[in-house]
XYZ file of C-alpha atoms in Angstrom:
307
model
C -49.734 -14.884 -72.657
C -51.331 -14.359 -76.098
C -50.223 -16.665 -78.883
C -47.872 -14.670 -81.096
C -48.939 -16.560 -84.216
C -52.672 -16.143 -83.519
C -52.143 -12.488 -82.615
C -50.319 -11.784 -85.861
C -53.097 -13.502 -87.815
C -55.698 -11.333 -86.081
C -53.775 -8.106 -86.660
C -53.289 -8.945 -90.330
C -56.891 -7.787 -90.729
C -56.884 -3.973 -91.366
C -60.041 -3.352 -89.294
C -58.707 -5.143 -86.233
C -55.378 -3.369 -86.639
C -57.148 0.006 -86.746
C -59.069 -0.898 -83.582
C -55.904 -1.916 -81.736
C -54.188 1.340 -82.718
C -57.126 3.355 -81.373
C -57.375 1.381 -78.130
C -53.627 1.586 -77.616
C -54.045 5.375 -77.599
C -57.274 5.705 -75.602
C -59.927 3.712 -73.750
C -63.097 3.766 -75.913
C -66.671 2.486 -75.978
C -68.235 0.581 -78.872
C -70.283 3.669 -79.751
C -67.137 5.791 -79.908
C -65.418 3.205 -82.098
C -68.478 3.234 -84.363
C -68.225 7.003 -84.707
C -64.489 6.950 -85.401
C -64.449 4.022 -87.820
C -67.797 4.636 -89.489
C -68.790 0.987 -89.003
C -71.815 -0.758 -87.559
C -72.081 -1.902 -83.955
C -72.302 -5.588 -84.873
C -69.116 -5.528 -86.939
C -67.102 -3.745 -84.263
C -68.427 -5.972 -81.468
C -67.434 -9.045 -83.465
C -63.900 -7.728 -83.977
C -63.585 -6.795 -80.295
C -64.767 -10.263 -79.269
C -62.054 -11.891 -81.378
C -59.381 -9.565 -80.005
C -60.566 -10.099 -76.438
C -60.552 -13.879 -76.866
C -56.845 -13.657 -77.698
C -56.280 -11.250 -74.725
C -55.326 -8.374 -77.022
C -58.014 -6.104 -75.582
C -59.672 -5.857 -72.183
C -62.809 -4.094 -71.018
C -64.364 -2.638 -67.894
C -67.929 -1.648 -67.097
C -68.542 2.098 -66.667
C -72.170 3.030 -66.084
C -74.161 1.732 -69.053
C -71.132 1.141 -71.267
C -68.138 -1.145 -71.580
C -64.881 0.691 -72.185
C -62.223 -1.183 -74.155
C -58.465 -0.749 -74.051
C -55.472 -2.532 -75.534
C -53.872 -5.244 -73.428
C -51.488 -6.431 -76.137
C -47.830 -6.838 -75.112
C -45.546 -3.958 -76.054
C -43.518 -6.156 -78.407
C -46.658 -6.840 -80.448
C -47.729 -3.184 -80.336
C -44.394 -2.196 -81.855
C -45.026 -4.540 -84.784
C -48.606 -3.274 -85.054
C -47.394 0.341 -85.250
C -45.115 -0.539 -88.144
C -47.911 -2.396 -89.934
C -50.302 0.529 -89.315
C -48.111 2.748 -91.479
C -49.425 0.742 -94.445
C -53.083 1.433 -93.573
C -54.269 4.607 -95.363
C -57.165 5.182 -92.914
C -54.901 5.486 -89.852
C -54.323 9.298 -90.075
C -58.068 9.833 -90.430
C -58.677 7.564 -87.438
C -56.312 9.695 -85.342
C -58.159 12.873 -86.334
C -61.510 11.255 -85.553
C -60.167 10.105 -82.174
C -59.158 13.669 -81.285
C -62.650 14.860 -82.242
C -64.269 12.143 -80.130
C -62.191 13.089 -77.073
C -63.049 16.746 -77.639
C -66.734 15.841 -77.670
C -66.276 14.063 -74.331
C -64.923 17.262 -72.811
C -67.693 19.312 -74.450
C -70.351 17.127 -72.816
C -68.723 17.590 -69.415
C -68.348 21.331 -70.041
C -72.043 21.645 -70.959
C -72.990 20.008 -67.668
C -70.948 22.484 -65.649
C -72.210 25.419 -67.735
C -75.697 24.521 -66.550
C -74.500 24.591 -62.936
C -72.942 28.073 -63.195
C -74.453 30.283 -60.511
C -75.897 27.315 -58.616
C -72.744 25.649 -57.318
C -72.634 27.368 -53.966
C -76.280 26.517 -53.284
C -76.517 23.077 -54.841
C -75.425 19.753 -53.389
C -72.079 18.474 -54.646
C -70.948 15.002 -53.469
C -68.092 15.159 -51.012
C -68.061 18.944 -50.691
C -68.543 19.361 -46.969
C -67.422 22.193 -44.748
C -65.827 19.652 -42.444
C -63.714 18.380 -45.329
C -62.809 21.914 -46.383
C -61.925 22.830 -42.816
C -59.540 19.882 -42.620
C -57.942 21.049 -45.848
C -57.585 24.623 -44.603
C -55.482 23.395 -41.697
C -52.974 22.309 -44.349
C -53.001 25.392 -46.590
C -52.595 28.471 -44.436
C -50.087 31.184 -45.342
C -49.414 30.539 -49.009
C -48.590 33.379 -51.385
C -49.682 32.128 -54.815
C -52.391 29.475 -55.029
C -53.867 27.555 -57.977
C -57.415 26.250 -57.511
C -57.687 23.653 -60.292
C -61.209 22.795 -61.425
C -62.495 25.696 -59.358
C -66.075 25.878 -60.607
C -67.527 29.238 -59.651
C -64.715 29.549 -57.119
C -66.281 29.259 -53.677
C -63.026 27.861 -52.318
C -60.962 30.325 -54.372
C -62.781 33.245 -52.752
C -61.996 31.907 -49.296
C -58.347 31.376 -50.229
C -58.107 34.884 -51.680
C -58.787 36.347 -48.261
C -55.398 35.035 -47.090
C -53.198 34.453 -50.137
C -51.453 37.185 -52.116
C -52.847 35.769 -55.367
C -55.246 32.988 -56.293
C -55.592 31.610 -59.816
C -58.886 29.785 -60.328
C -58.953 27.499 -63.370
C -62.074 25.945 -64.872
C -62.994 24.628 -68.318
C -66.504 26.109 -68.310
C -66.723 29.606 -69.820
C -69.871 30.358 -67.855
C -68.292 29.228 -64.585
C -65.326 31.516 -65.230
C -67.559 34.464 -66.108
C -69.704 33.921 -63.025
C -66.634 33.616 -60.813
C -65.189 36.829 -62.217
C -68.414 38.611 -61.340
C -68.301 37.254 -57.789
C -64.653 38.276 -57.346
C -65.504 41.794 -58.470
C -68.607 41.957 -56.270
C -66.644 40.749 -53.236
C -63.734 43.110 -53.959
C -61.085 40.425 -54.410
C -58.629 41.918 -56.928
C -56.093 39.193 -56.107
C -58.450 36.486 -57.421
C -57.958 35.734 -61.118
C -60.103 33.336 -63.115
C -58.657 31.559 -66.151
C -60.396 29.352 -68.699
C -58.537 26.062 -69.051
C -58.410 22.328 -68.455
C -57.010 20.806 -65.267
C -54.959 18.433 -67.405
C -53.236 21.435 -68.989
C -53.837 24.525 -66.809
C -52.816 27.926 -68.235
C -50.259 28.562 -65.489
C -46.488 28.922 -65.815
C -44.236 26.158 -64.542
C -42.683 26.592 -61.064
C -44.939 29.562 -60.318
C -47.312 28.638 -57.466
C -46.825 27.708 -53.808
C -49.983 25.659 -53.516
C -52.116 23.704 -56.003
C -55.450 22.315 -54.913
C -58.052 20.010 -56.449
C -61.336 20.276 -54.548
C -63.750 17.598 -55.818
C -62.273 18.091 -59.302
C -59.870 15.207 -59.905
C -62.614 12.610 -60.411
C -63.846 14.671 -63.385
C -60.500 14.376 -65.191
C -60.209 11.998 -68.130
C -56.654 11.227 -67.012
C -56.138 12.050 -63.306
C -52.442 11.184 -63.499
C -51.943 13.858 -66.187
C -53.701 16.441 -64.030
C -51.372 15.565 -61.143
C -48.329 15.796 -63.425
C -49.387 19.283 -64.534
C -49.966 20.311 -60.930
C -46.447 19.111 -60.151
C -45.100 21.186 -63.049
C -46.725 24.472 -61.977
C -45.631 24.114 -58.344
C -42.422 25.729 -57.190
C -39.859 23.379 -55.622
C -41.108 22.754 -52.089
C -44.676 23.635 -53.094
C -47.705 21.823 -51.671
C -50.469 19.882 -53.372
C -53.850 19.285 -51.722
C -56.436 16.895 -53.134
C -59.956 16.777 -51.732
C -61.989 14.126 -53.482
C -64.401 11.272 -52.975
C -63.182 8.048 -51.462
C -63.688 5.219 -53.953
C -67.367 4.163 -54.024
C -69.802 2.092 -56.103
C -72.573 4.643 -56.713
C -72.686 4.267 -60.511
C -75.446 6.866 -60.851
C -72.864 9.543 -60.030
C -71.624 9.285 -63.624
C -74.922 10.612 -64.928
C -76.092 12.698 -61.960
C -72.831 14.618 -61.464
C -70.935 13.780 -64.677
C -68.232 11.992 -62.692
C -65.609 10.236 -64.786
C -64.166 8.249 -61.868
C -66.018 6.853 -58.859
C -63.598 8.412 -56.417
C -60.173 7.101 -55.505
C -58.805 4.783 -52.864
C -56.115 6.020 -50.500
C -53.755 3.512 -52.104
C -54.424 4.711 -55.673
C -53.984 8.383 -54.758
C -50.792 7.600 -52.859
C -49.488 5.611 -55.821
C -50.328 8.318 -58.389
C -48.728 11.044 -56.292
C -45.609 8.962 -55.715
C -45.311 8.071 -59.402
C -45.609 11.757 -60.276
C -42.646 12.607 -58.077
C -44.310 14.035 -54.978
C -42.930 13.273 -51.536
C -44.296 13.418 -47.974
C -47.622 12.014 -49.189
C -50.306 11.835 -46.508
C -53.930 10.701 -46.843
C -56.934 10.640 -44.538
C -60.677 10.108 -44.757
C -62.011 13.318 -43.221
C -65.782 13.045 -43.569
C -68.641 10.599 -44.197
C -72.067 11.780 -45.251
C -75.059 10.624 -43.212
C -77.405 10.225 -46.173
C -77.151 7.405 -48.743
C -74.996 6.650 -50.667
C -72.795 7.832 -47.761
C -70.046 9.497 -49.785
C -66.758 9.796 -47.915
C -64.262 12.602 -48.414
C -60.611 11.776 -49.005
C -57.912 14.331 -48.229
C -54.412 13.898 -49.650
C -51.460 16.239 -49.245
C -48.015 16.042 -50.809
C -44.969 18.196 -51.469
C -42.843 18.804 -54.535
C -39.211 18.122 -53.613
C -36.730 20.966 -53.292
C -34.170 20.883 -56.057
């Protein structure tokens, strides 16, 4: 338990208070804090070290970087928020934070733009036909389907052969354009591509029977938000299917495939789905790749309760 007196002394410094306010809102690297605050690496690292020593921030290793987040108790954060109102730089910090998060998404989007037109032919971790076949056993006979993080829409095109309508959502303009061309070429008028983020898909609430994430959730900045949005767009009684990587330690995936998360454990997926409000949650490991690093495919299904 942090010392209240020592914590208040630390947060009396405007720079440390600004850092806490940023980390309370979002997990950030030292480089991102440098960009937002316009300060040198040494100064920020020193401030983070002092905050960490008092257990007001924590960090975790992600690839080549440490990501920092606030671990201050809520009672102290409430006081910090009030004190932050006296710091004139705070509004600018919030704007800079939004820009930094937008740049994160832009870097991910650029990666997937480069893959447009190659997805169906190029290796993607965890995307196996065995895994997809297991998923298809769960998703037959649905009228309106949302494929969230669809890429060029290989799965969407398969779904469109059975569903009345499929909405494929991806945040890469080139992926969407390529998918639209494929849908037209394959004469699938019931397949609609929409440009959007899986954490805020451009789909009306309570409008789809099935929502599916196929190797997409580990690219989300906030997987729990993506699941909440999937819950919102599903009709009561609708089904969610998640195909993703089982939690692994292959750190190179962050740079090779622009993965944000190194997969998910069955426990973490079950917990996130339950916290979101889903019921009848089931998970299974449906495939393991023969080649190193031996990615395993996790399948999770859940249902939105009837009202």
